[in-house]
Amino acid sequence: MTHDLGREARQGLERLCWDAAEDGIVSAPGTAGIERIEARFHGNAFDLHRHDTYAIGVTLHGVQSFRYRGAAHHSLPGQIIVLHPDELHDGGAGTDEGLHYRILYLEPSLLLDCLGGAPLPFVEDAVVSDPALRGTLLSALAPLDEELDELFVADFIAQLAQNLGRHAGQPAKPMEKTAWRAAALARDYLEENVERAVRSDELEAVTGLDRYALSRHFRATYSTSPHRFLLMRRLQRARRMIEAGEALAEIAIAAGFSDQSHFHRHFKKAFGLTPGRWSALVRGPSVAAAA
């Protein structure tokens, strides 16, 4: 049985330039807080890993199978996967015909700015059937070769927050303004100092909170710790350098890791594959197949 997204739902989605039998990844031009990719895979694609962004995507062809929050899930063409930040998951093709999907990785801060103090929406169902949400996603994922302008992103985030909110159930109480402000100050400081080690006493001075209270507030706000937030920014920078074709040994040091082994270990924990495998996939399907 062939699993494919219908023609109507695929309108506006240009085809990848490689053969459907080959694996590969195409990354879209960068947008602050949003990463977009299109991928084809056969078999297992990613080992168990976790990152501090939402992962929200649309299955286009095949069956997308993954483990998430201790259970197995399967997404068919036209269905949406919604993975909450910092939750362990893996992924791959559920059938021999392979898998084709588009996905965006969204930094929680973009949703928080839109929600005005409400907590991040948690969608319990990892696989969702919702034409309205799918349409919102494809509005950002269809022009994969184009940059997203600022006005579009603002409207997209507003629509996405509304759609996720419908699936998130009863919202929790809004966060205290003090906690939200302190977490935002810490986040900004970490982003400004991503290339070096940041000490707890620096964040205490910036936020006015002790390190333990700040850790609680930061996790409640962004669903991850200050340490992992800083680590993930370094890894995202490294991934962009890989896509630009820079040498892995040089990337490890430039991104703030002590050596290539340290970089390799954290990259795989965050993205579910090695830096070398990622490099092969983004460089082209023929290289990926040989990796």
PDB file of C-alpha atoms in Angstrom:
ATOM      1  CA  MET A   1       0.000   0.000   0.000  1.00  0.00           C
ATOM      2  CA  THR A   2       1.367   3.440  -0.976  1.00  0.00           C
ATOM      3  CA  HIS A   3       1.054   6.264   1.546  1.00  0.00           C
ATOM      4  CA  ASP A   4       1.115   9.728  -0.023  1.00  0.00           C
ATOM      5  CA  LEU A   5      -0.294  13.181   0.662  1.00  0.00           C
ATOM      6  CA  GLY A   6      -3.094  14.098  -1.706  1.00  0.00           C
ATOM      7  CA  ARG A   7      -2.478  16.449  -4.632  1.00  0.00           C
ATOM      8  CA  GLU A   8      -4.608  19.239  -3.164  1.00  0.00           C
ATOM      9  CA  ALA A   9      -2.692  19.264   0.116  1.00  0.00           C
ATOM     10  CA  ARG A  10       0.645  19.208  -1.755  1.00  0.00           C
ATOM     11  CA  GLN A  11      -0.074  22.314  -3.831  1.00  0.00           C
ATOM     12  CA  GLY A  12       2.773  24.784  -3.499  1.00  0.00           C
ATOM     13  CA  LEU A  13       5.251  22.149  -2.322  1.00  0.00           C
ATOM     14  CA  GLU A  14       8.101  21.922  -4.807  1.00  0.00           C
ATOM     15  CA  ARG A  15       9.684  18.491  -5.154  1.00  0.00           C
ATOM     16  CA  LEU A  16      13.127  17.730  -3.847  1.00  0.00           C
ATOM     17  CA  CYS A  17      15.778  17.569  -6.531  1.00  0.00           C
ATOM     18  CA  TRP A  18      17.020  14.103  -5.620  1.00  0.00           C
ATOM     19  CA  ASP A  19      15.622  10.700  -6.468  1.00  0.00           C
ATOM     20  CA  ALA A  20      12.997   9.352  -4.060  1.00  0.00           C
ATOM     21  CA  ALA A  21      15.124   6.248  -3.466  1.00  0.00           C
ATOM     22  CA  GLU A  22      17.924   8.269  -1.859  1.00  0.00           C
ATOM     23  CA  ASP A  23      18.207   9.818   1.598  1.00  0.00           C
ATOM     24  CA  GLY A  24      18.946  13.482   2.115  1.00  0.00           C
ATOM     25  CA  ILE A  25      18.146  16.725   3.939  1.00  0.00           C
ATOM     26  CA  VAL A  26      17.524  20.211   2.543  1.00  0.00           C
ATOM     27  CA  SER A  27      17.651  23.181   4.930  1.00  0.00           C
ATOM     28  CA  ALA A  28      15.760  26.404   4.319  1.00  0.00           C
ATOM     29  CA  PRO A  29      17.305  29.871   4.628  1.00  0.00           C
ATOM     30  CA  GLY A  30      17.664  30.833   8.275  1.00  0.00           C
ATOM     31  CA  THR A  31      15.001  32.735  10.212  1.00  0.00           C
ATOM     32  CA  ALA A  32      15.575  33.866  13.800  1.00  0.00           C
ATOM     33  CA  GLY A  33      14.151  31.204  16.117  1.00  0.00           C
ATOM     34  CA  ILE A  34      12.888  28.941  13.314  1.00  0.00           C
ATOM     35  CA  GLU A  35      14.690  26.160  11.444  1.00  0.00           C
ATOM     36  CA  ARG A  36      12.972  24.462   8.492  1.00  0.00           C
ATOM     37  CA  ILE A  37      14.045  21.284   6.738  1.00  0.00           C
ATOM     38  CA  GLU A  38      12.774  18.778   4.201  1.00  0.00           C
ATOM     39  CA  ALA A  39      13.989  15.203   4.439  1.00  0.00           C
ATOM     40  CA  ARG A  40      13.733  11.773   2.838  1.00  0.00           C
ATOM     41  CA  PHE A  41      14.759   8.663   4.735  1.00  0.00           C
ATOM     42  CA  HIS A  42      14.596   4.888   4.528  1.00  0.00           C
ATOM     43  CA  GLY A  43      14.761   2.828   7.700  1.00  0.00           C
ATOM     44  CA  ASN A  44      15.818   4.387  10.984  1.00  0.00           C
ATOM     45  CA  ALA A  45      16.878   8.023  10.616  1.00  0.00           C
ATOM     46  CA  PHE A  46      17.496   9.370  14.113  1.00  0.00           C
ATOM     47  CA  ASP A  47      18.451   7.655  17.370  1.00  0.00           C
ATOM     48  CA  LEU A  48      16.857   8.771  20.635  1.00  0.00           C
ATOM     49  CA  HIS A  49      17.683  12.417  21.252  1.00  0.00           C
ATOM     50  CA  ARG A  50      16.204  15.640  22.601  1.00  0.00           C
ATOM     51  CA  HIS A  51      16.466  19.322  21.738  1.00  0.00           C
ATOM     52  CA  ASP A  52      15.094  22.448  23.389  1.00  0.00           C
ATOM     53  CA  THR A  53      12.825  23.484  20.524  1.00  0.00           C
ATOM     54  CA  TYR A  54       9.382  22.390  19.417  1.00  0.00           C
ATOM     55  CA  ALA A  55       9.506  20.013  16.450  1.00  0.00           C
ATOM     56  CA  ILE A  56       6.338  20.415  14.367  1.00  0.00           C
ATOM     57  CA  GLY A  57       6.101  18.831  10.947  1.00  0.00           C
ATOM     58  CA  VAL A  58       3.923  17.389   8.207  1.00  0.00           C
ATOM     59  CA  THR A  59       4.344  13.869   6.822  1.00  0.00           C
ATOM     60  CA  LEU A  60       4.199  14.052   3.007  1.00  0.00           C
ATOM     61  CA  HIS A  61       4.841  10.456   1.927  1.00  0.00           C
ATOM     62  CA  GLY A  62       5.238   7.111   3.669  1.00  0.00           C
ATOM     63  CA  VAL A  63       4.782   6.418   7.369  1.00  0.00           C
ATOM     64  CA  GLN A  64       6.694   8.453   9.941  1.00  0.00           C
ATOM     65  CA  SER A  65       7.359   6.197  12.934  1.00  0.00           C
ATOM     66  CA  PHE A  66       8.907   7.372  16.187  1.00  0.00           C
ATOM     67  CA  ARG A  67       9.090   6.802  19.922  1.00  0.00           C
ATOM     68  CA  TYR A  68       8.073   9.702  22.127  1.00  0.00           C
ATOM     69  CA  ARG A  69       7.244   9.892  25.850  1.00  0.00           C
ATOM     70  CA  GLY A  70       7.531   6.115  26.209  1.00  0.00           C
ATOM     71  CA  ALA A  71       5.166   5.135  23.389  1.00  0.00           C
ATOM     72  CA  ALA A  72       5.357   4.326  19.671  1.00  0.00           C
ATOM     73  CA  HIS A  73       3.630   6.682  17.227  1.00  0.00           C
ATOM     74  CA  HIS A  74       2.950   6.627  13.488  1.00  0.00           C
ATOM     75  CA  SER A  75       2.121   9.613  11.286  1.00  0.00           C
ATOM     76  CA  LEU A  76       0.515   9.174   7.864  1.00  0.00           C
ATOM     77  CA  PRO A  77       0.649  11.654   4.976  1.00  0.00           C
ATOM     78  CA  GLY A  78      -1.224  14.827   5.847  1.00  0.00           C
ATOM     79  CA  GLN A  79      -0.910  14.251   9.569  1.00  0.00           C
ATOM     80  CA  ILE A  80       1.120  16.499  11.857  1.00  0.00           C
ATOM     81  CA  ILE A  81       3.657  15.577  14.494  1.00  0.00           C
ATOM     82  CA  VAL A  82       4.012  17.868  17.518  1.00  0.00           C
ATOM     83  CA  LEU A  83       6.962  17.217  19.836  1.00  0.00           C
ATOM     84  CA  HIS A  84       7.412  19.327  22.956  1.00  0.00           C
ATOM     85  CA  PRO A  85      10.840  20.776  23.819  1.00  0.00           C
ATOM     86  CA  ASP A  86      13.322  18.606  25.716  1.00  0.00           C
ATOM     87  CA  GLU A  87      11.383  15.347  25.272  1.00  0.00           C
ATOM     88  CA  LEU A  88      13.254  12.205  24.143  1.00  0.00           C
ATOM     89  CA  HIS A  89      12.287  10.897  20.712  1.00  0.00           C
ATOM     90  CA  ASP A  90      13.677   9.110  17.675  1.00  0.00           C
ATOM     91  CA  GLY A  91      12.369   8.756  14.131  1.00  0.00           C
ATOM     92  CA  GLY A  92      12.434   6.968  10.820  1.00  0.00           C
ATOM     93  CA  ALA A  93      10.449   5.357   8.030  1.00  0.00           C
ATOM     94  CA  GLY A  94       7.783   2.926   9.160  1.00  0.00           C
ATOM     95  CA  THR A  95       7.605   1.045   5.837  1.00  0.00           C
ATOM     96  CA  ASP A  96       9.961  -0.027   3.061  1.00  0.00           C
ATOM     97  CA  GLU A  97       8.669   2.697   0.731  1.00  0.00           C
ATOM     98  CA  GLY A  98      10.550   5.298   2.764  1.00  0.00           C
ATOM     99  CA  LEU A  99       9.599   8.590   4.348  1.00  0.00           C
ATOM    100  CA  HIS A 100       9.300  12.152   3.075  1.00  0.00           C
ATOM    101  CA  TYR A 101       8.421  15.031   5.405  1.00  0.00           C
ATOM    102  CA  ARG A 102       8.876  18.702   6.182  1.00  0.00           C
ATOM    103  CA  ILE A 103       9.393  20.017   9.689  1.00  0.00           C
ATOM    104  CA  LEU A 104      10.205  23.195  11.548  1.00  0.00           C
ATOM    105  CA  TYR A 105      12.064  23.587  14.823  1.00  0.00           C
ATOM    106  CA  LEU A 106      10.637  26.479  16.808  1.00  0.00           C
ATOM    107  CA  GLU A 107      12.341  28.165  19.743  1.00  0.00           C
ATOM    108  CA  PRO A 108       9.853  28.408  22.654  1.00  0.00           C
ATOM    109  CA  SER A 109      10.637  32.098  23.168  1.00  0.00           C
ATOM    110  CA  LEU A 110       8.753  32.972  19.961  1.00  0.00           C
ATOM    111  CA  LEU A 111       5.575  31.381  21.288  1.00  0.00           C
ATOM    112  CA  LEU A 112       6.039  32.936  24.721  1.00  0.00           C
ATOM    113  CA  ASP A 113       6.312  36.423  23.244  1.00  0.00           C
ATOM    114  CA  CYS A 114       3.010  35.791  21.470  1.00  0.00           C
ATOM    115  CA  LEU A 115       1.237  34.218  24.460  1.00  0.00           C
ATOM    116  CA  GLY A 116       1.856  37.160  26.787  1.00  0.00           C
ATOM    117  CA  GLY A 117       2.694  35.241  29.946  1.00  0.00           C
ATOM    118  CA  ALA A 118       0.658  32.088  29.339  1.00  0.00           C
ATOM    119  CA  PRO A 119       2.644  28.848  29.627  1.00  0.00           C
ATOM    120  CA  LEU A 120       3.878  26.944  26.594  1.00  0.00           C
ATOM    121  CA  PRO A 121       1.138  24.769  25.077  1.00  0.00           C
ATOM    122  CA  PHE A 122       1.665  21.046  25.632  1.00  0.00           C
ATOM    123  CA  VAL A 123      -0.069  18.885  23.021  1.00  0.00           C
ATOM    124  CA  GLU A 124      -0.427  15.427  24.531  1.00  0.00           C
ATOM    125  CA  ASP A 125      -1.174  13.711  21.215  1.00  0.00           C
ATOM    126  CA  ALA A 126       2.089  13.517  19.293  1.00  0.00           C
ATOM    127  CA  VAL A 127       0.225  12.870  16.009  1.00  0.00           C
ATOM    128  CA  VAL A 128      -2.579  15.263  15.094  1.00  0.00           C
ATOM    129  CA  SER A 129      -5.052  15.304  12.203  1.00  0.00           C
ATOM    130  CA  ASP A 130      -6.034  18.945  11.721  1.00  0.00           C
ATOM    131  CA  PRO A 131      -6.370  20.582   8.270  1.00  0.00           C
ATOM    132  CA  ALA A 132      -6.243  24.088   9.769  1.00  0.00           C
ATOM    133  CA  LEU A 133      -2.991  23.412  11.620  1.00  0.00           C
ATOM    134  CA  ARG A 134      -1.568  21.661   8.553  1.00  0.00           C
ATOM    135  CA  GLY A 135      -2.400  24.686   6.413  1.00  0.00           C
ATOM    136  CA  THR A 136      -0.694  27.000   8.871  1.00  0.00           C
ATOM    137  CA  LEU A 137       2.440  24.827   8.869  1.00  0.00           C
ATOM    138  CA  LEU A 138       2.582  24.483   5.103  1.00  0.00           C
ATOM    139  CA  SER A 139       2.353  28.262   4.728  1.00  0.00           C
ATOM    140  CA  ALA A 140       5.845  28.369   6.270  1.00  0.00           C
ATOM    141  CA  LEU A 141       7.111  25.040   4.923  1.00  0.00           C
ATOM    142  CA  ALA A 142       5.954  25.283   1.303  1.00  0.00           C
ATOM    143  CA  PRO A 143       8.324  28.057   0.138  1.00  0.00           C
ATOM    144  CA  LEU A 144      11.321  26.180   1.485  1.00  0.00           C
ATOM    145  CA  ASP A 145      13.782  27.992  -0.751  1.00  0.00           C
ATOM    146  CA  GLU A 146      12.601  31.438   0.383  1.00  0.00           C
ATOM    147  CA  GLU A 147      13.329  33.455   3.492  1.00  0.00           C
ATOM    148  CA  LEU A 148      10.364  34.265   5.724  1.00  0.00           C
ATOM    149  CA  ASP A 149       9.852  37.978   6.164  1.00  0.00           C
ATOM    150  CA  GLU A 150       9.177  39.543   9.546  1.00  0.00           C
ATOM    151  CA  LEU A 151       5.496  40.341   9.016  1.00  0.00           C
ATOM    152  CA  PHE A 152       4.794  36.801   7.819  1.00  0.00           C
ATOM    153  CA  VAL A 153       6.565  35.277  10.844  1.00  0.00           C
ATOM    154  CA  ALA A 154       4.522  37.390  13.287  1.00  0.00           C
ATOM    155  CA  ASP A 155       1.248  36.234  11.722  1.00  0.00           C
ATOM    156  CA  PHE A 156       2.467  32.639  11.432  1.00  0.00           C
ATOM    157  CA  ILE A 157       3.411  32.474  15.131  1.00  0.00           C
ATOM    158  CA  ALA A 158       0.037  33.940  16.134  1.00  0.00           C
ATOM    159  CA  GLN A 159      -1.842  31.344  14.073  1.00  0.00           C
ATOM    160  CA  LEU A 160       0.384  28.521  15.278  1.00  0.00           C
ATOM    161  CA  ALA A 161      -0.123  29.489  18.935  1.00  0.00           C
ATOM    162  CA  GLN A 162      -3.879  29.521  18.407  1.00  0.00           C
ATOM    163  CA  ASN A 163      -3.865  26.122  16.695  1.00  0.00           C
ATOM    164  CA  LEU A 164      -1.606  24.494  19.281  1.00  0.00           C
ATOM    165  CA  GLY A 165      -3.733  25.961  22.042  1.00  0.00           C
ATOM    166  CA  ARG A 166      -6.806  24.163  20.670  1.00  0.00           C
ATOM    167  CA  HIS A 167      -5.012  20.824  21.088  1.00  0.00           C
ATOM    168  CA  ALA A 168      -3.336  21.572  24.406  1.00  0.00           C
ATOM    169  CA  GLY A 169      -6.378  21.199  26.631  1.00  0.00           C
ATOM    170  CA  GLN A 170      -6.857  23.146  29.839  1.00  0.00           C
ATOM    171  CA  PRO A 171      -4.166  25.840  30.129  1.00  0.00           C
ATOM    172  CA  ALA A 172      -2.153  26.130  33.313  1.00  0.00           C
ATOM    173  CA  LYS A 173      -2.042  29.294  35.396  1.00  0.00           C
ATOM    174  CA  PRO A 174      -0.060  32.162  33.854  1.00  0.00           C
ATOM    175  CA  MET A 175       3.511  32.506  35.051  1.00  0.00           C
ATOM    176  CA  GLU A 176       4.440  35.209  37.503  1.00  0.00           C
ATOM    177  CA  LYS A 177       5.821  38.298  35.767  1.00  0.00           C
ATOM    178  CA  THR A 178       8.968  38.205  37.923  1.00  0.00           C
ATOM    179  CA  ALA A 179       9.760  34.629  36.882  1.00  0.00           C
ATOM    180  CA  TRP A 180       9.062  35.319  33.223  1.00  0.00           C
ATOM    181  CA  ARG A 181      11.224  38.468  33.212  1.00  0.00           C
ATOM    182  CA  ALA A 182      14.122  36.762  35.008  1.00  0.00           C
ATOM    183  CA  ALA A 183      14.063  33.830  32.590  1.00  0.00           C
ATOM    184  CA  ALA A 184      14.033  36.205  29.613  1.00  0.00           C
ATOM    185  CA  LEU A 185      16.992  38.172  31.002  1.00  0.00           C
ATOM    186  CA  ALA A 186      18.957  34.958  31.511  1.00  0.00           C
ATOM    187  CA  ARG A 187      18.094  33.759  28.014  1.00  0.00           C
ATOM    188  CA  ASP A 188      19.253  37.018  26.413  1.00  0.00           C
ATOM    189  CA  TYR A 189      22.511  36.929  28.383  1.00  0.00           C
ATOM    190  CA  LEU A 190      23.198  33.345  27.350  1.00  0.00           C
ATOM    191  CA  GLU A 191      22.591  34.141  23.687  1.00  0.00           C
ATOM    192  CA  GLU A 192      24.962  37.100  23.880  1.00  0.00           C
ATOM    193  CA  ASN A 193      27.699  34.918  25.416  1.00  0.00           C
ATOM    194  CA  VAL A 194      27.195  31.660  23.559  1.00  0.00           C
ATOM    195  CA  GLU A 195      30.865  31.306  22.607  1.00  0.00           C
ATOM    196  CA  ARG A 196      32.189  31.031  26.174  1.00  0.00           C
ATOM    197  CA  ALA A 197      31.473  29.320  29.487  1.00  0.00           C
ATOM    198  CA  VAL A 198      28.890  31.245  31.531  1.00  0.00           C
ATOM    199  CA  ARG A 199      29.006  31.021  35.326  1.00  0.00           C
ATOM    200  CA  SER A 200      25.996  30.801  37.631  1.00  0.00           C
ATOM    201  CA  ASP A 201      27.017  33.938  39.506  1.00  0.00           C
ATOM    202  CA  GLU A 202      26.832  35.911  36.239  1.00  0.00           C
ATOM    203  CA  LEU A 203      23.211  34.886  35.749  1.00  0.00           C
ATOM    204  CA  GLU A 204      22.476  35.656  39.396  1.00  0.00           C
ATOM    205  CA  ALA A 205      23.815  39.187  38.889  1.00  0.00           C
ATOM    206  CA  VAL A 206      21.814  39.663  35.689  1.00  0.00           C
ATOM    207  CA  THR A 207      18.498  38.353  37.019  1.00  0.00           C
ATOM    208  CA  GLY A 208      18.615  39.086  40.752  1.00  0.00           C
ATOM    209  CA  LEU A 209      17.654  35.487  41.551  1.00  0.00           C
ATOM    210  CA  ASP A 210      19.784  32.787  43.134  1.00  0.00           C
ATOM    211  CA  ARG A 211      20.905  30.013  40.797  1.00  0.00           C
ATOM    212  CA  TYR A 212      18.386  27.462  42.055  1.00  0.00           C
ATOM    213  CA  ALA A 213      15.348  29.729  41.788  1.00  0.00           C
ATOM    214  CA  LEU A 214      16.509  30.845  38.355  1.00  0.00           C
ATOM    215  CA  SER A 215      16.883  27.241  37.202  1.00  0.00           C
ATOM    216  CA  ARG A 216      13.290  26.504  38.280  1.00  0.00           C
ATOM    217  CA  HIS A 217      11.901  29.608  36.593  1.00  0.00           C
ATOM    218  CA  PHE A 218      13.921  29.070  33.409  1.00  0.00           C
ATOM    219  CA  ARG A 219      12.701  25.491  33.040  1.00  0.00           C
ATOM    220  CA  ALA A 220       9.095  26.499  33.754  1.00  0.00           C
ATOM    221  CA  THR A 221       9.347  29.168  31.067  1.00  0.00           C
ATOM    222  CA  TYR A 222      11.359  27.471  28.307  1.00  0.00           C
ATOM    223  CA  SER A 223      10.998  23.762  29.180  1.00  0.00           C
ATOM    224  CA  THR A 224      14.758  23.345  29.501  1.00  0.00           C
ATOM    225  CA  SER A 225      17.643  24.376  31.759  1.00  0.00           C
ATOM    226  CA  PRO A 226      20.012  27.334  31.246  1.00  0.00           C
ATOM    227  CA  HIS A 227      22.865  24.861  30.706  1.00  0.00           C
ATOM    228  CA  ARG A 228      21.060  22.968  27.925  1.00  0.00           C
ATOM    229  CA  PHE A 229      19.856  26.185  26.357  1.00  0.00           C
ATOM    230  CA  LEU A 230      23.458  27.390  26.009  1.00  0.00           C
ATOM    231  CA  LEU A 231      24.606  23.983  24.758  1.00  0.00           C
ATOM    232  CA  MET A 232      21.862  23.857  22.122  1.00  0.00           C
ATOM    233  CA  ARG A 233      22.729  27.315  20.799  1.00  0.00           C
ATOM    234  CA  ARG A 234      26.301  26.102  20.302  1.00  0.00           C
ATOM    235  CA  LEU A 235      25.094  22.973  18.541  1.00  0.00           C
ATOM    236  CA  GLN A 236      22.780  24.945  16.276  1.00  0.00           C
ATOM    237  CA  ARG A 237      25.701  27.176  15.338  1.00  0.00           C
ATOM    238  CA  ALA A 238      27.765  24.057  14.620  1.00  0.00           C
ATOM    239  CA  ARG A 239      25.018  22.662  12.391  1.00  0.00           C
ATOM    240  CA  ARG A 240      24.968  25.867  10.324  1.00  0.00           C
ATOM    241  CA  MET A 241      28.755  25.623   9.957  1.00  0.00           C
ATOM    242  CA  ILE A 242      28.426  22.020   8.789  1.00  0.00           C
ATOM    243  CA  GLU A 243      25.868  23.085   6.187  1.00  0.00           C
ATOM    244  CA  ALA A 244      28.349  25.745   5.017  1.00  0.00           C
ATOM    245  CA  GLY A 245      30.908  22.985   4.400  1.00  0.00           C
ATOM    246  CA  GLU A 246      33.404  23.775   7.161  1.00  0.00           C
ATOM    247  CA  ALA A 247      35.656  21.034   8.582  1.00  0.00           C
ATOM    248  CA  LEU A 248      34.282  19.165  11.600  1.00  0.00           C
ATOM    249  CA  ALA A 249      37.492  19.495  13.628  1.00  0.00           C
ATOM    250  CA  GLU A 250      37.441  23.274  13.186  1.00  0.00           C
ATOM    251  CA  ILE A 251      33.725  23.481  13.928  1.00  0.00           C
ATOM    252  CA  ALA A 252      34.143  21.717  17.284  1.00  0.00           C
ATOM    253  CA  ILE A 253      36.500  24.393  18.599  1.00  0.00           C
ATOM    254  CA  ALA A 254      34.719  27.348  16.966  1.00  0.00           C
ATOM    255  CA  ALA A 255      31.405  26.291  18.515  1.00  0.00           C
ATOM    256  CA  GLY A 256      32.888  26.183  22.014  1.00  0.00           C
ATOM    257  CA  PHE A 257      33.553  22.454  22.548  1.00  0.00           C
ATOM    258  CA  SER A 258      36.764  21.231  24.173  1.00  0.00           C
ATOM    259  CA  ASP A 259      37.536  18.754  21.384  1.00  0.00           C
ATOM    260  CA  GLN A 260      35.932  16.815  18.539  1.00  0.00           C
ATOM    261  CA  SER A 261      34.926  13.904  20.803  1.00  0.00           C
ATOM    262  CA  HIS A 262      33.080  16.285  23.131  1.00  0.00           C
ATOM    263  CA  PHE A 263      31.338  17.864  20.135  1.00  0.00           C
ATOM    264  CA  HIS A 264      30.473  14.480  18.594  1.00  0.00           C
ATOM    265  CA  ARG A 265      28.901  13.185  21.816  1.00  0.00           C
ATOM    266  CA  HIS A 266      26.677  16.220  22.417  1.00  0.00           C
ATOM    267  CA  PHE A 267      25.656  16.545  18.759  1.00  0.00           C
ATOM    268  CA  LYS A 268      24.349  12.981  18.668  1.00  0.00           C
ATOM    269  CA  LYS A 269      22.478  13.418  21.962  1.00  0.00           C
ATOM    270  CA  ALA A 270      20.794  16.541  20.609  1.00  0.00           C
ATOM    271  CA  PHE A 271      20.016  15.508  17.023  1.00  0.00           C
ATOM    272  CA  GLY A 272      20.042  11.714  17.005  1.00  0.00           C
ATOM    273  CA  LEU A 273      22.874  11.303  14.494  1.00  0.00           C
ATOM    274  CA  THR A 274      26.571  12.096  14.285  1.00  0.00           C
ATOM    275  CA  PRO A 275      28.024  15.321  12.840  1.00  0.00           C
ATOM    276  CA  GLY A 276      29.521  13.263  10.013  1.00  0.00           C
ATOM    277  CA  ARG A 277      26.168  11.732   9.103  1.00  0.00           C
ATOM    278  CA  TRP A 278      24.475  15.149   9.186  1.00  0.00           C
ATOM    279  CA  SER A 279      27.216  16.546   6.949  1.00  0.00           C
ATOM    280  CA  ALA A 280      26.717  13.722   4.449  1.00  0.00           C
ATOM    281  CA  LEU A 281      22.939  14.203   4.369  1.00  0.00           C
ATOM    282  CA  VAL A 282      23.034  17.954   3.755  1.00  0.00           C
ATOM    283  CA  ARG A 283      25.835  17.709   1.175  1.00  0.00           C
ATOM    284  CA  GLY A 284      23.768  15.510  -1.106  1.00  0.00           C
ATOM    285  CA  PRO A 285      22.008  12.155  -1.401  1.00  0.00           C
ATOM    286  CA  SER A 286      24.899  10.362  -3.120  1.00  0.00           C
ATOM    287  CA  VAL A 287      27.263  11.311  -0.313  1.00  0.00           C
ATOM    288  CA  ALA A 288      24.645  10.410   2.319  1.00  0.00           C
ATOM    289  CA  ALA A 289      24.096   6.978   0.831  1.00  0.00           C
ATOM    290  CA  ALA A 290      27.791   6.273   1.065  1.00  0.00           C
ATOM    291  CA  ALA A 291      28.200   7.556   4.651  1.00  0.00           C
TER     292      ALA A 291
END
